[in-house]
């Protein structure tokens, strides 16, 4: 029996994960569920899968949940403590971290230190301090299996070679991006509305990552995540716009051989693989019909129109606290854009100003605490910058 904890069960990844678990059927048990504040969805999920443990981050929601807990479920602490308690439950075999943003940092670290099999969708902590988290995973013999389709594709391709020697074996990594809703759009992007940015052409995802896909920041975050997950230099990562979203990413080995992972764009597949790894099981994703597909296009990204991508690669090269600052500033700017308080093109402006204010030697040795501190500092800086822009 595999006991699974899902952090962020009411979100896009969480809901698909529950479908994947239902598909896997016998031998799988949902041990714990956590969300931020969506009690209605969480209660429905609890009725369906009967978790032994449950928690919500938001205090008001937690009080309500505590007052009438779902039958058979123990309500753990509110806030980050509840997420940490769930991640380190003794009975848990697999922890799926599918919360959004830096909120997933502490629970990811807890799951690592509890030596869990971790299915990781929450890319932001891997951007903040991925190298250190991987070291920690090594130390505690925790397994981090990426859920995100591109890192998952690369992870699957790397199964063809001996683990640990990826840099020596690879000449390039092909990181693909759908391009988001504005890739082919002409003219300025300043007037883009949140509703337009939230309409992704290929994937149905949570609001934050959908906006990140529209600015291409998502690809920058993934480049940093991949660099850290597989210990690769950013210079080997080649980003390609691939509107069909069928080639989820690939690698080129030193001998020139290229491996890529292809499938229809359906997150249920990489989610399920991250749960069943190293095994595979039939999935709910429709099989790929290459005859119907007929063609695959690849374009170079336009760094000038999508400055977030350039900023992310810059932060990756600088290292130290820069990626954590990039991520935090982006989270703040995206939230304000969705709330109608910033323009689309203000997102990179806020990120750029925050990075420009980063003090300290970027090569200084980053610590896990330092990354969290940089996250807090960058949030304040980004919020102040955003307020300045709004007043203009
Ligand atoms: P959603 O916004 O759809 O869902 C986020 C989930 O996390 C919800 O269950 C939400 O609860 C919960 N949550 C948010 N903050 C907290 C918190 N502080 N404590 C506890 N729970 C919290 O996001 P997605 O599912 O789209 O994305 C999740 C992560 O996966 C992100 O890091 C994203 O980058 C990554 N990812 C997503 C993909 C996708 O296809 N969606 C693809 C690849 C990666 P509530 O409902 O109560 O707000
Ligand atoms: Mg992705």
JSON list of N, CA, C and O and ligand atoms in Angstrom, two decimals, residues 123 148-151 218-219 222, ligand 2:
[
{"chain": "A", "resi": 123, "resn": "UNK", "atom": "N", "xyz": [7.66, 24.39, -8.21]},
{"chain": "A", "resi": 123, "resn": "UNK", "atom": "CA", "xyz": [9.03, 24.66, -8.68]},
{"chain": "A", "resi": 123, "resn": "UNK", "atom": "C", "xyz": [9.72, 25.79, -7.94]},
{"chain": "A", "resi": 123, "resn": "UNK", "atom": "O", "xyz": [10.94, 25.89, -7.93]},
{"chain": "A", "resi": 148, "resn": "UNK", "atom": "N", "xyz": [6.40, 18.65, -13.02]},
{"chain": "A", "resi": 148, "resn": "UNK", "atom": "CA", "xyz": [6.29, 19.62, -14.11]},
{"chain": "A", "resi": 148, "resn": "UNK", "atom": "C", "xyz": [6.70, 18.91, -15.42]},
{"chain": "A", "resi": 148, "resn": "UNK", "atom": "O", "xyz": [7.68, 18.16, -15.44]},
{"chain": "A", "resi": 149, "resn": "UNK", "atom": "N", "xyz": [5.95, 19.13, -16.49]},
{"chain": "A", "resi": 149, "resn": "UNK", "atom": "CA", "xyz": [6.12, 18.29, -17.68]},
{"chain": "A", "resi": 149, "resn": "UNK", "atom": "C", "xyz": [7.52, 18.37, -18.29]},
{"chain": "A", "resi": 149, "resn": "UNK", "atom": "O", "xyz": [8.05, 17.35, -18.75]},
{"chain": "A", "resi": 150, "resn": "UNK", "atom": "N", "xyz": [8.14, 19.55, -18.26]},
{"chain": "A", "resi": 150, "resn": "UNK", "atom": "CA", "xyz": [9.47, 19.67, -18.91]},
{"chain": "A", "resi": 150, "resn": "UNK", "atom": "C", "xyz": [10.56, 19.01, -18.06]},
{"chain": "A", "resi": 150, "resn": "UNK", "atom": "O", "xyz": [11.31, 18.17, -18.58]},
{"chain": "A", "resi": 151, "resn": "UNK", "atom": "N", "xyz": [10.68, 19.35, -16.79]},
{"chain": "A", "resi": 151, "resn": "UNK", "atom": "CA", "xyz": [11.66, 18.61, -15.97]},
{"chain": "A", "resi": 151, "resn": "UNK", "atom": "C", "xyz": [11.39, 17.11, -15.95]},
{"chain": "A", "resi": 151, "resn": "UNK", "atom": "O", "xyz": [12.32, 16.30, -15.95]},
{"chain": "A", "resi": 218, "resn": "UNK", "atom": "N", "xyz": [7.83, 31.58, -16.54]},
{"chain": "A", "resi": 218, "resn": "UNK", "atom": "CA", "xyz": [7.74, 30.14, -16.21]},
{"chain": "A", "resi": 218, "resn": "UNK", "atom": "C", "xyz": [8.91, 29.36, -16.80]},
{"chain": "A", "resi": 218, "resn": "UNK", "atom": "O", "xyz": [9.48, 28.48, -16.15]},
{"chain": "A", "resi": 219, "resn": "UNK", "atom": "N", "xyz": [9.29, 29.72, -18.03]},
{"chain": "A", "resi": 219, "resn": "UNK", "atom": "CA", "xyz": [10.40, 28.97, -18.67]},
{"chain": "A", "resi": 219, "resn": "UNK", "atom": "C", "xyz": [11.72, 29.31, -17.99]},
{"chain": "A", "resi": 219, "resn": "UNK", "atom": "O", "xyz": [12.60, 28.46, -17.85]},
{"chain": "A", "resi": 222, "resn": "UNK", "atom": "N", "xyz": [11.80, 27.38, -14.85]},
{"chain": "A", "resi": 222, "resn": "UNK", "atom": "CA", "xyz": [12.10, 25.96, -15.16]},
{"chain": "A", "resi": 222, "resn": "UNK", "atom": "C", "xyz": [13.57, 25.76, -15.50]},
{"chain": "A", "resi": 222, "resn": "UNK", "atom": "O", "xyz": [14.15, 24.73, -15.14]},
{"chain": "B", "resi": 2, "resn": "LIG", "atom": "MG1", "xyz": [6.19, 23.28, -17.21]}
]
